[in-house]
PDB file of C-alpha atoms and ligand atoms in Angstrom:
ATOM      1  CA  MET W1344      -8.139  47.729 142.008  1.00 90.00           C
ATOM      2  CA  ILE W1345      -6.750  50.960 140.538  1.00 89.00           C
ATOM      3  CA  THR W1346      -6.552  53.881 142.944  1.00 93.00           C
ATOM      4  CA  ILE W1347      -5.114  57.326 142.420  1.00 97.00           C
ATOM      5  CA  ASP W1348      -2.891  58.185 145.353  1.00 97.00           C
ATOM      6  CA  LEU W1349      -1.650  61.786 145.629  1.00 98.00           C
ATOM      7  CA  LYS W1350      -0.668  61.443 149.282  1.00 97.00           C
ATOM      8  CA  ASP W1351       2.817  62.956 148.961  1.00 95.00           C
ATOM      9  CA  LYS W1352       1.760  65.645 146.494  1.00 98.00           C
ATOM     10  CA  THR W1353       1.110  69.355 146.989  1.00 99.00           C
ATOM     11  CA  ALA W1354      -1.348  71.319 144.863  1.00 99.00           C
ATOM     12  CA  VAL W1355      -2.246  74.965 144.265  1.00 99.00           C
ATOM     13  CA  VAL W1356      -5.702  75.610 142.802  1.00 99.00           C
ATOM     14  CA  THR W1357      -6.511  79.202 141.832  1.00 99.00           C
ATOM     15  CA  GLY W1358     -10.035  80.557 142.259  1.00 98.00           C
ATOM     16  CA  SER W1359     -10.950  77.539 144.370  1.00 98.00           C
ATOM     17  CA  ALA W1360     -13.247  78.981 147.013  1.00 98.00           C
ATOM     18  CA  ARG W1361     -16.293  77.934 144.999  1.00 98.00           C
ATOM     19  CA  GLY W1362     -17.531  76.380 141.741  1.00 97.00           C
ATOM     20  CA  ILE W1363     -15.254  74.270 139.540  1.00 98.00           C
ATOM     21  CA  GLY W1364     -12.122  75.267 141.485  1.00 98.00           C
ATOM     22  CA  LYS W1365     -13.616  74.063 144.762  1.00 98.00           C
ATOM     23  CA  ALA W1366     -14.621  70.743 143.185  1.00 98.00           C
ATOM     24  CA  ILE W1367     -11.051  70.346 141.855  1.00 99.00           C
ATOM     25  CA  ALA W1368      -9.544  71.132 145.272  1.00 99.00           C
ATOM     26  CA  GLU W1369     -11.884  68.598 146.885  1.00 98.00           C
ATOM     27  CA  LYS W1370     -11.026  65.891 144.378  1.00 98.00           C
ATOM     28  CA  LEU W1371      -7.264  66.366 144.837  1.00 98.00           C
ATOM     29  CA  ALA W1372      -7.727  66.360 148.628  1.00 98.00           C
ATOM     30  CA  GLU W1373      -9.833  63.202 148.408  1.00 98.00           C
ATOM     31  CA  ALA W1374      -6.885  61.566 146.608  1.00 98.00           C
ATOM     32  CA  GLY W1375      -4.656  62.630 149.524  1.00 98.00           C
ATOM     33  CA  ALA W1376      -2.909  65.781 148.224  1.00 98.00           C
ATOM     34  CA  LYS W1377      -2.152  68.787 150.399  1.00 98.00           C
ATOM     35  CA  VAL W1378      -4.082  71.650 148.810  1.00 99.00           C
ATOM     36  CA  LEU W1379      -3.541  75.401 148.825  1.00 99.00           C
ATOM     37  CA  ILE W1380      -6.818  77.212 148.240  1.00 99.00           C
ATOM     38  CA  ASN W1381      -6.519  80.543 146.444  1.00 99.00           C
ATOM     39  CA  ASP W1382      -9.243  83.056 145.802  1.00 98.00           C
ATOM     40  CA  ILE W1383      -9.681  86.795 145.581  1.00 98.00           C
ATOM     41  CA  SER W1384     -12.080  86.543 148.518  1.00 97.00           C
ATOM     42  CA  GLU W1385     -10.127  85.874 151.729  1.00 98.00           C
ATOM     43  CA  GLU W1386     -13.116  84.856 153.849  1.00 98.00           C
ATOM     44  CA  ALA W1387     -14.343  82.363 151.233  1.00 98.00           C
ATOM     45  CA  ALA W1388     -10.843  80.908 150.698  1.00 98.00           C
ATOM     46  CA  LYS W1389     -10.356  80.395 154.439  1.00 98.00           C
ATOM     47  CA  GLN W1390     -13.758  78.757 154.826  1.00 98.00           C
ATOM     48  CA  THR W1391     -13.197  76.376 151.878  1.00 98.00           C
ATOM     49  CA  ALA W1392      -9.713  75.422 153.121  1.00 98.00           C
ATOM     50  CA  GLU W1393     -11.110  74.557 156.562  1.00 98.00           C
ATOM     51  CA  GLU W1394     -14.067  72.670 155.116  1.00 98.00           C
ATOM     52  CA  ILE W1395     -11.908  70.516 152.809  1.00 98.00           C
ATOM     53  CA  SER W1396      -9.332  69.802 155.493  1.00 98.00           C
ATOM     54  CA  LYS W1397     -12.030  68.499 157.857  1.00 98.00           C
ATOM     55  CA  LYS W1398     -13.917  66.555 155.193  1.00 98.00           C
ATOM     56  CA  TYR W1399     -10.904  64.662 153.775  1.00 98.00           C
ATOM     57  CA  ASN W1400      -8.556  64.749 156.757  1.00 98.00           C
ATOM     58  CA  VAL W1401      -5.730  66.363 154.765  1.00 98.00           C
ATOM     59  CA  GLU W1402      -3.594  69.444 155.295  1.00 98.00           C
ATOM     60  CA  THR W1403      -4.859  72.542 153.496  1.00 98.00           C
ATOM     61  CA  THR W1404      -3.969  76.197 153.602  1.00 98.00           C
ATOM     62  CA  TYR W1405      -5.170  79.331 151.843  1.00 98.00           C
ATOM     63  CA  PHE W1406      -3.714  82.429 150.237  1.00 98.00           C
ATOM     64  CA  ALA W1407      -6.102  85.131 149.105  1.00 98.00           C
ATOM     65  CA  CYS W1408      -4.916  87.291 146.223  1.00 98.00           C
ATOM     66  CA  ASP W1409      -5.637  88.579 142.750  1.00 98.00           C
ATOM     67  CA  ILE W1410      -3.746  86.206 140.438  1.00 98.00           C
ATOM     68  CA  SER W1411      -3.400  88.928 137.795  1.00 98.00           C
ATOM     69  CA  ASN W1412      -1.095  90.870 140.130  1.00 98.00           C
ATOM     70  CA  GLU W1413       2.508  89.798 139.464  1.00 98.00           C
ATOM     71  CA  GLU W1414       3.802  90.208 143.003  1.00 98.00           C
ATOM     72  CA  GLN W1415       0.798  88.424 144.533  1.00 98.00           C
ATOM     73  CA  ALA W1416       0.932  85.557 142.039  1.00 99.00           C
ATOM     74  CA  ASN W1417       4.605  85.016 142.927  1.00 99.00           C
ATOM     75  CA  LYS W1418       3.751  85.060 146.653  1.00 98.00           C
ATOM     76  CA  LEU W1419       0.949  82.558 146.107  1.00 99.00           C
ATOM     77  CA  ILE W1420       3.292  79.975 144.628  1.00 99.00           C
ATOM     78  CA  GLU W1421       6.069  80.769 147.155  1.00 98.00           C
ATOM     79  CA  THR W1422       3.586  80.122 149.975  1.00 98.00           C
ATOM     80  CA  CYS W1423       3.121  76.522 148.799  1.00 98.00           C
ATOM     81  CA  LYS W1424       6.884  75.989 148.453  1.00 98.00           C
ATOM     82  CA  GLU W1425       7.625  77.541 151.859  1.00 98.00           C
ATOM     83  CA  LYS W1426       4.911  75.586 153.658  1.00 98.00           C
ATOM     84  CA  TRP W1427       5.313  72.177 152.058  1.00 98.00           C
ATOM     85  CA  GLY W1428       8.766  72.313 150.396  1.00 98.00           C
ATOM     86  CA  LYS W1429       7.590  71.760 146.803  1.00 98.00           C
ATOM     87  CA  VAL W1430       4.903  72.463 144.212  1.00 99.00           C
ATOM     88  CA  ASP W1431       3.736  69.302 142.446  1.00 99.00           C
ATOM     89  CA  ILE W1432       0.431  70.390 140.902  1.00 99.00           C
ATOM     90  CA  LEU W1433      -0.814  73.783 139.736  1.00 99.00           C
ATOM     91  CA  VAL W1434      -4.372  74.178 138.479  1.00 99.00           C
ATOM     92  CA  ASN W1435      -4.993  77.552 136.830  1.00 99.00           C
ATOM     93  CA  ASN W1436      -8.744  77.732 137.320  1.00 98.00           C
ATOM     94  CA  ALA W1437      -9.566  81.326 138.336  1.00 98.00           C
ATOM     95  CA  GLY W1438     -11.482  83.073 135.590  1.00 98.00           C
ATOM     96  CA  ILE W1439     -14.041  85.796 134.989  1.00 98.00           C
ATOM     97  CA  THR W1440     -16.472  86.893 132.279  1.00 97.00           C
ATOM     98  CA  LYS W1441     -17.477  90.413 131.206  1.00 98.00           C
ATOM     99  CA  ASP W1442     -19.877  89.522 128.396  1.00 96.00           C
ATOM    100  CA  THR W1443     -21.173  91.966 125.834  1.00 97.00           C
ATOM    101  CA  LEU W1444     -21.298  92.229 122.043  1.00 98.00           C
ATOM    102  CA  LEU W1445     -18.065  93.272 120.381  1.00 98.00           C
ATOM    103  CA  LEU W1446     -19.383  96.663 119.256  1.00 98.00           C
ATOM    104  CA  ARG W1447     -20.283  97.510 122.863  1.00 98.00           C
ATOM    105  CA  MET W1448     -17.172  96.023 124.462  1.00 98.00           C
ATOM    106  CA  THR W1449     -15.053  98.576 126.277  1.00 98.00           C
ATOM    107  CA  LYS W1450     -11.285  98.342 126.493  1.00 98.00           C
ATOM    108  CA  GLU W1451     -11.700  97.982 130.242  1.00 98.00           C
ATOM    109  CA  GLN W1452     -13.913  94.887 129.802  1.00 99.00           C
ATOM    110  CA  TRP W1453     -11.377  93.456 127.367  1.00 99.00           C
ATOM    111  CA  ASP W1454      -8.417  94.150 129.683  1.00 99.00           C
ATOM    112  CA  GLN W1455     -10.095  92.799 132.831  1.00 98.00           C
ATOM    113  CA  VAL W1456     -10.842  89.418 131.252  1.00 99.00           C
ATOM    114  CA  ILE W1457      -7.467  89.062 129.520  1.00 99.00           C
ATOM    115  CA  ASN W1458      -5.666  90.093 132.721  1.00 99.00           C
ATOM    116  CA  VAL W1459      -7.293  87.479 134.950  1.00 99.00           C
ATOM    117  CA  ASN W1460      -7.822  84.566 132.538  1.00 99.00           C
ATOM    118  CA  LEU W1461      -4.665  84.779 130.442  1.00 99.00           C
ATOM    119  CA  THR W1462      -2.116  86.960 132.248  1.00 99.00           C
ATOM    120  CA  GLY W1463      -3.026  85.411 135.626  1.00 99.00           C
ATOM    121  CA  THR W1464      -2.463  81.946 134.163  1.00 99.00           C
ATOM    122  CA  PHE W1465       0.903  83.086 132.771  1.00 99.00           C
ATOM    123  CA  LEU W1466       2.030  84.609 136.089  1.00 99.00           C
ATOM    124  CA  CYS W1467       1.118  81.619 138.289  1.00 99.00           C
ATOM    125  CA  THR W1468       2.564  79.183 135.766  1.00 99.00           C
ATOM    126  CA  ARG W1469       5.846  81.059 135.430  1.00 99.00           C
ATOM    127  CA  ALA W1470       6.285  81.130 139.221  1.00 99.00           C
ATOM    128  CA  ALA W1471       5.503  77.405 139.572  1.00 99.00           C
ATOM    129  CA  PHE W1472       7.459  76.436 136.448  1.00 98.00           C
ATOM    130  CA  LYS W1473      10.722  77.692 137.957  1.00 98.00           C
ATOM    131  CA  ILE W1474      10.237  75.429 140.974  1.00 98.00           C
ATOM    132  CA  MET W1475       9.027  72.456 138.903  1.00 98.00           C
ATOM    133  CA  MET W1476      11.932  72.696 136.438  1.00 98.00           C
ATOM    134  CA  ASN W1477      14.348  72.550 139.398  1.00 98.00           C
ATOM    135  CA  GLN W1478      12.405  69.645 140.920  1.00 98.00           C
ATOM    136  CA  ARG W1479      12.433  67.921 137.517  1.00 98.00           C
ATOM    137  CA  SER W1480       8.763  67.118 137.984  1.00 98.00           C
ATOM    138  CA  GLY W1481       5.415  68.866 138.070  1.00 98.00           C
ATOM    139  CA  VAL W1482       1.990  69.034 136.506  1.00 98.00           C
ATOM    140  CA  ILE W1483       0.204  72.155 135.294  1.00 99.00           C
ATOM    141  CA  ILE W1484      -3.461  72.050 134.312  1.00 99.00           C
ATOM    142  CA  ASN W1485      -5.075  75.102 132.742  1.00 99.00           C
ATOM    143  CA  ILE W1486      -8.845  75.555 132.633  1.00 99.00           C
ATOM    144  CA  SER W1487      -9.707  76.864 129.176  1.00 98.00           C
ATOM    145  CA  SER W1488     -13.241  76.754 127.687  1.00 98.00           C
ATOM    146  CA  ILE W1489     -15.269  75.543 124.725  1.00 97.00           C
ATOM    147  CA  ALA W1490     -15.613  79.284 123.972  1.00 97.00           C
ATOM    148  CA  GLY W1491     -11.867  79.400 123.308  1.00 98.00           C
ATOM    149  CA  GLU W1492     -12.268  76.684 120.674  1.00 97.00           C
ATOM    150  CA  ASN W1493     -15.579  77.676 119.018  1.00 95.00           C
ATOM    151  CA  GLY W1494     -16.025  81.359 119.857  1.00 95.00           C
ATOM    152  CA  ASN W1495     -19.293  82.538 121.402  1.00 93.00           C
ATOM    153  CA  VAL W1496     -21.551  85.542 120.831  1.00 94.00           C
ATOM    154  CA  GLY W1497     -20.886  88.211 123.472  1.00 96.00           C
ATOM    155  CA  GLN W1498     -17.588  86.668 124.549  1.00 97.00           C
ATOM    156  CA  ALA W1499     -14.879  88.151 122.303  1.00 98.00           C
ATOM    157  CA  ASN W1500     -12.731  88.948 125.342  1.00 98.00           C
ATOM    158  CA  TYR W1501     -13.387  85.629 127.092  1.00 98.00           C
ATOM    159  CA  SER W1502     -12.932  83.499 123.938  1.00 98.00           C
ATOM    160  CA  ALA W1503      -9.664  85.264 123.141  1.00 98.00           C
ATOM    161  CA  SER W1504      -8.394  84.712 126.685  1.00 99.00           C
ATOM    162  CA  LYS W1505      -9.310  81.012 126.639  1.00 98.00           C
ATOM    163  CA  ALA W1506      -7.864  80.445 123.137  1.00 98.00           C
ATOM    164  CA  GLY W1507      -4.721  82.148 124.447  1.00 99.00           C
ATOM    165  CA  VAL W1508      -4.631  79.664 127.325  1.00 99.00           C
ATOM    166  CA  ILE W1509      -4.586  76.795 124.800  1.00 98.00           C
ATOM    167  CA  GLY W1510      -1.612  78.224 122.870  1.00 98.00           C
ATOM    168  CA  PHE W1511       0.140  78.956 126.142  1.00 99.00           C
ATOM    169  CA  THR W1512      -0.447  75.369 127.347  1.00 99.00           C
ATOM    170  CA  LYS W1513       1.165  73.894 124.234  1.00 98.00           C
ATOM    171  CA  THR W1514       4.292  76.041 124.633  1.00 99.00           C
ATOM    172  CA  VAL W1515       4.674  75.306 128.357  1.00 99.00           C
ATOM    173  CA  ALA W1516       4.357  71.602 127.502  1.00 99.00           C
ATOM    174  CA  VAL W1517       7.235  71.642 125.008  1.00 98.00           C
ATOM    175  CA  GLU W1518       9.435  73.827 127.222  1.00 98.00           C
ATOM    176  CA  GLY W1519       8.821  71.621 130.276  1.00 98.00           C
ATOM    177  CA  ALA W1520       8.983  68.189 128.645  1.00 98.00           C
ATOM    178  CA  ALA W1521      12.744  67.624 128.933  1.00 97.00           C
ATOM    179  CA  ARG W1522      12.537  68.135 132.705  1.00 98.00           C
ATOM    180  CA  GLY W1523       9.452  66.029 133.338  1.00 98.00           C
ATOM    181  CA  VAL W1524       7.043  68.944 133.672  1.00 99.00           C
ATOM    182  CA  ARG W1525       3.706  68.284 131.959  1.00 99.00           C
ATOM    183  CA  CYS W1526       1.115  70.896 131.002  1.00 99.00           C
ATOM    184  CA  ASN W1527      -2.383  70.234 129.670  1.00 99.00           C
ATOM    185  CA  ALA W1528      -5.629  72.160 129.334  1.00 98.00           C
ATOM    186  CA  ILE W1529      -9.240  71.223 129.942  1.00 98.00           C
ATOM    187  CA  ALA W1530     -11.960  72.903 127.892  1.00 98.00           C
ATOM    188  CA  PRO W1531     -15.235  72.653 129.810  1.00 98.00           C
ATOM    189  CA  GLY W1532     -18.555  73.108 128.041  1.00 97.00           C
ATOM    190  CA  PHE W1533     -21.606  74.288 129.981  1.00 95.00           C
ATOM    191  CA  ILE W1534     -21.001  73.589 133.673  1.00 97.00           C
ATOM    192  CA  GLN W1535     -23.520  74.430 136.398  1.00 96.00           C
ATOM    193  CA  THR W1536     -21.882  77.079 138.634  1.00 94.00           C
ATOM    194  CA  ALA W1537     -22.441  80.667 139.786  1.00 90.00           C
ATOM    195  CA  MET W1538     -20.787  81.782 136.514  1.00 87.00           C
ATOM    196  CA  THR W1539     -23.445  80.088 134.357  1.00 90.00           C
ATOM    197  CA  ASP W1540     -26.296  80.824 136.817  1.00 90.00           C
ATOM    198  CA  ALA W1541     -25.898  84.424 135.627  1.00 87.00           C
ATOM    199  CA  ILE W1542     -26.997  83.459 132.060  1.00 88.00           C
ATOM    200  CA  PRO W1543     -30.702  84.241 131.366  1.00 90.00           C
ATOM    201  CA  ASP W1544     -32.959  81.110 131.642  1.00 93.00           C
ATOM    202  CA  LYS W1545     -34.071  81.181 127.984  1.00 92.00           C
ATOM    203  CA  ILE W1546     -30.492  81.144 126.680  1.00 88.00           C
ATOM    204  CA  LYS W1547     -29.544  78.456 129.215  1.00 91.00           C
ATOM    205  CA  GLU W1548     -32.383  76.186 128.005  1.00 92.00           C
ATOM    206  CA  LYS W1549     -31.259  76.620 124.408  1.00 90.00           C
ATOM    207  CA  MET W1550     -27.660  75.811 125.314  1.00 90.00           C
ATOM    208  CA  ILE W1551     -28.610  72.676 127.246  1.00 93.00           C
ATOM    209  CA  ALA W1552     -30.893  71.478 124.420  1.00 93.00           C
ATOM    210  CA  SER W1553     -27.936  71.669 122.022  1.00 92.00           C
ATOM    211  CA  ILE W1554     -25.658  69.483 124.204  1.00 95.00           C
ATOM    212  CA  PRO W1555     -25.642  65.901 122.845  1.00 95.00           C
ATOM    213  CA  LEU W1556     -25.749  64.428 126.382  1.00 96.00           C
ATOM    214  CA  LYS W1557     -28.710  66.761 127.121  1.00 93.00           C
ATOM    215  CA  ARG W1558     -27.563  67.976 130.503  1.00 95.00           C
ATOM    216  CA  PRO W1559     -25.242  70.633 131.869  1.00 95.00           C
ATOM    217  CA  GLY W1560     -21.954  69.374 133.270  1.00 97.00           C
ATOM    218  CA  GLN W1561     -21.270  69.430 137.002  1.00 98.00           C
ATOM    219  CA  PRO W1562     -18.085  70.848 138.597  1.00 98.00           C
ATOM    220  CA  GLU W1563     -17.156  67.267 139.528  1.00 98.00           C
ATOM    221  CA  ASP W1564     -17.036  66.314 135.827  1.00 98.00           C
ATOM    222  CA  ILE W1565     -14.151  68.773 135.414  1.00 98.00           C
ATOM    223  CA  ALA W1566     -12.542  67.715 138.701  1.00 99.00           C
ATOM    224  CA  ASN W1567     -12.450  64.082 137.513  1.00 98.00           C
ATOM    225  CA  ALA W1568     -10.522  65.094 134.387  1.00 98.00           C
ATOM    226  CA  VAL W1569      -8.136  67.185 136.495  1.00 99.00           C
ATOM    227  CA  LEU W1570      -7.497  64.213 138.784  1.00 98.00           C
ATOM    228  CA  PHE W1571      -6.571  62.082 135.780  1.00 98.00           C
ATOM    229  CA  LEU W1572      -4.238  64.757 134.365  1.00 98.00           C
ATOM    230  CA  ALA W1573      -2.666  65.346 137.796  1.00 98.00           C
ATOM    231  CA  SER W1574      -1.921  61.648 138.284  1.00 98.00           C
ATOM    232  CA  ASP W1575       0.653  59.319 136.761  1.00 97.00           C
ATOM    233  CA  LEU W1576      -2.145  57.661 134.773  1.00 98.00           C
ATOM    234  CA  SER W1577      -1.587  60.512 132.287  1.00 98.00           C
ATOM    235  CA  SER W1578       2.232  60.466 132.414  1.00 98.00           C
ATOM    236  CA  TYR W1579       2.504  60.246 128.585  1.00 98.00           C
ATOM    237  CA  ILE W1580       0.047  63.087 127.941  1.00 98.00           C
ATOM    238  CA  THR W1581       1.259  66.676 127.605  1.00 99.00           C
ATOM    239  CA  GLY W1582       0.333  69.714 125.512  1.00 99.00           C
ATOM    240  CA  GLN W1583      -3.232  68.454 125.009  1.00 98.00           C
ATOM    241  CA  VAL W1584      -6.686  69.935 125.402  1.00 98.00           C
ATOM    242  CA  ILE W1585      -9.264  67.601 126.945  1.00 98.00           C
ATOM    243  CA  ASP W1586     -12.843  68.563 126.039  1.00 98.00           C
ATOM    244  CA  VAL W1587     -15.297  67.919 128.878  1.00 98.00           C
ATOM    245  CA  ASN W1588     -18.496  69.161 127.323  1.00 97.00           C
ATOM    246  CA  GLY W1589     -21.161  66.479 126.960  1.00 97.00           C
ATOM    247  CA  GLY W1590     -20.383  66.056 123.277  1.00 96.00           C
ATOM    248  CA  GLY W1591     -19.849  69.693 122.364  1.00 87.00           C
ATOM    249  CA  PHE W1592     -22.431  72.282 121.497  1.00 71.00           C
ATOM    250  CA  ARG W1593     -22.957  75.271 119.247  1.00 66.00           C
ATOM    251  CA  PRO W1594     -25.688  77.395 120.794  1.00 54.00           C
ATOM    252  CA  ASN W1595     -25.414  80.231 118.285  1.00 52.00           C
TER     253      ASN W1595
HETATM  254  N1  LIG P2864     -18.990  77.322 134.421  1.00 71.15           N
HETATM  255  C1  LIG P2864     -18.785  77.022 133.138  1.00 71.15           C
HETATM  256  O1  LIG P2864     -19.705  76.639 132.385  1.00 71.15           O
HETATM  257  C2  LIG P2864     -17.404  77.117 132.556  1.00 71.15           C
HETATM  258  C3  LIG P2864     -17.221  76.713 131.223  1.00 71.15           C
HETATM  259  C4  LIG P2864     -15.959  76.791 130.659  1.00 71.15           C
HETATM  260  C5  LIG P2864     -14.893  77.244 131.407  1.00 71.15           C
HETATM  261  N2  LIG P2864     -15.087  77.641 132.686  1.00 71.15           N
HETATM  262  C6  LIG P2864     -13.931  78.130 133.434  1.00 71.15           C
HETATM  263  O2  LIG P2864     -13.787  77.407 134.649  1.00 71.15           O
HETATM  264  C7  LIG P2864     -13.183  78.239 135.641  1.00 71.15           C
HETATM  265  C8  LIG P2864     -14.045  78.244 136.903  1.00 71.15           C
HETATM  266  O3  LIG P2864     -15.328  78.741 136.565  1.00 71.15           O
HETATM  267  P1  LIG P2864     -16.586  78.691 137.563  1.00 71.15           P
HETATM  268  O4  LIG P2864     -17.771  78.463 136.721  1.00 71.15           O
HETATM  269  O5  LIG P2864     -16.292  77.806 138.715  1.00 71.15           O
HETATM  270  O6  LIG P2864     -16.602  80.231 138.027  1.00 71.15           O
HETATM  271  P2  LIG P2864     -16.993  80.890 139.411  1.00 71.15           P
HETATM  272  O7  LIG P2864     -17.218  82.331 139.112  1.00 71.15           O
HETATM  273  O8  LIG P2864     -18.069  80.126 140.102  1.00 71.15           O
HETATM  274  O9  LIG P2864     -15.641  80.734 140.280  1.00 71.15           O
HETATM  275  C9  LIG P2864     -14.478  81.408 139.937  1.00 71.15           C
HETATM  276  C10 LIG P2864     -13.686  81.694 141.216  1.00 71.15           C
HETATM  277  O10 LIG P2864     -12.504  82.409 140.834  1.00 71.15           O
HETATM  278  C11 LIG P2864     -12.324  83.491 141.743  1.00 71.15           C
HETATM  279  N3  LIG P2864     -11.573  84.567 141.086  1.00 71.15           N
HETATM  280  C12 LIG P2864     -12.038  85.428 140.140  1.00 71.15           C
HETATM  281  N4  LIG P2864     -11.081  86.286 139.794  1.00 71.15           N
HETATM  282  C13 LIG P2864      -9.978  85.975 140.528  1.00 71.15           C
HETATM  283  C14 LIG P2864      -8.674  86.519 140.608  1.00 71.15           C
HETATM  284  N5  LIG P2864      -8.323  87.582 139.885  1.00 71.15           N
HETATM  285  N6  LIG P2864      -7.790  85.952 141.472  1.00 71.15           N
HETATM  286  C15 LIG P2864      -8.153  84.892 142.228  1.00 71.15           C
HETATM  287  N7  LIG P2864      -9.387  84.333 142.187  1.00 71.15           N
HETATM  288  C16 LIG P2864     -10.291  84.871 141.351  1.00 71.15           C
HETATM  289  C17 LIG P2864     -13.725  83.908 142.123  1.00 71.15           C
HETATM  290  O11 LIG P2864     -13.746  84.659 143.340  1.00 71.15           O
HETATM  291  C18 LIG P2864     -14.446  82.559 142.216  1.00 71.15           C
HETATM  292  O12 LIG P2864     -14.374  82.006 143.515  1.00 71.15           O
HETATM  293  C19 LIG P2864     -13.019  79.614 134.986  1.00 71.15           C
HETATM  294  O13 LIG P2864     -11.714  79.748 134.451  1.00 71.15           O
HETATM  295  C20 LIG P2864     -14.028  79.578 133.868  1.00 71.15           C
HETATM  296  O14 LIG P2864     -13.700  80.467 132.826  1.00 71.15           O
HETATM  297  C21 LIG P2864     -16.314  77.605 133.287  1.00 71.15           C
END
């Protein structure tokens, strides 16, 4: 029987109080890892950390902060190192959308999305990378998006941020390889969460109809791919983008 055992591992998952991030944190905890829950909402982060700890009988902790703030991102990663002595797994999951057509997009909407999705990923990765390079081991998993590969109407800011995450992933992978630090990205398609609940029903139906597997993905579908990339089963995989999208779709 093959089992994935992360019992001696520590993990930081950004934006993990709900949605895909929460499913990822749960999956890593189920495999035995100690998990640090991060979110911008302190109450939600605390609640999720307690819930996961009870459910899987593992140690968890939480650190609420905005990952796009340099000082806070550094403190987030330091908290894991101080509490558990090392940082084995970092999942850069926190992300936001501010959708509107390009001609209506304000600079503020552009900056907000780039700051959280791309700059936040850079800041958390840089802080963890320093520790992982010294450890001579570590795994970084960045949550990109199908929108970063295909583009999407109304998402110039979001698509640019998620395409940026892919380029970033490939560079971190080559810089980390000599010291055993791997970095990969996952590009989810349409996943059922609060983020996609905000899409109008008519557009959602059209998107789902264009998915070859004819259903939206669930947060657990992404968490399963993260578990694989976090484990030694993927020890020869770095600098890659794994599409988890039901066969891809082009709703436009
Ligand atoms: N849902 C989808 O269909 C889908 C598709 C492709 C990619 N993604 C990506 O997956 C990730 C998770 O998406 P989701 O659908 O679970 O979204 P979600 O909105 O349900 O959850 C995102 C979480 O991140 C937190 N967060 C937001 N900004 C933050 C910040 N600055 N610092 C710390 N935490 C912050 C939020 O509070 C929230 O708990 C995002 O990066 C998103 O872009 C989602």
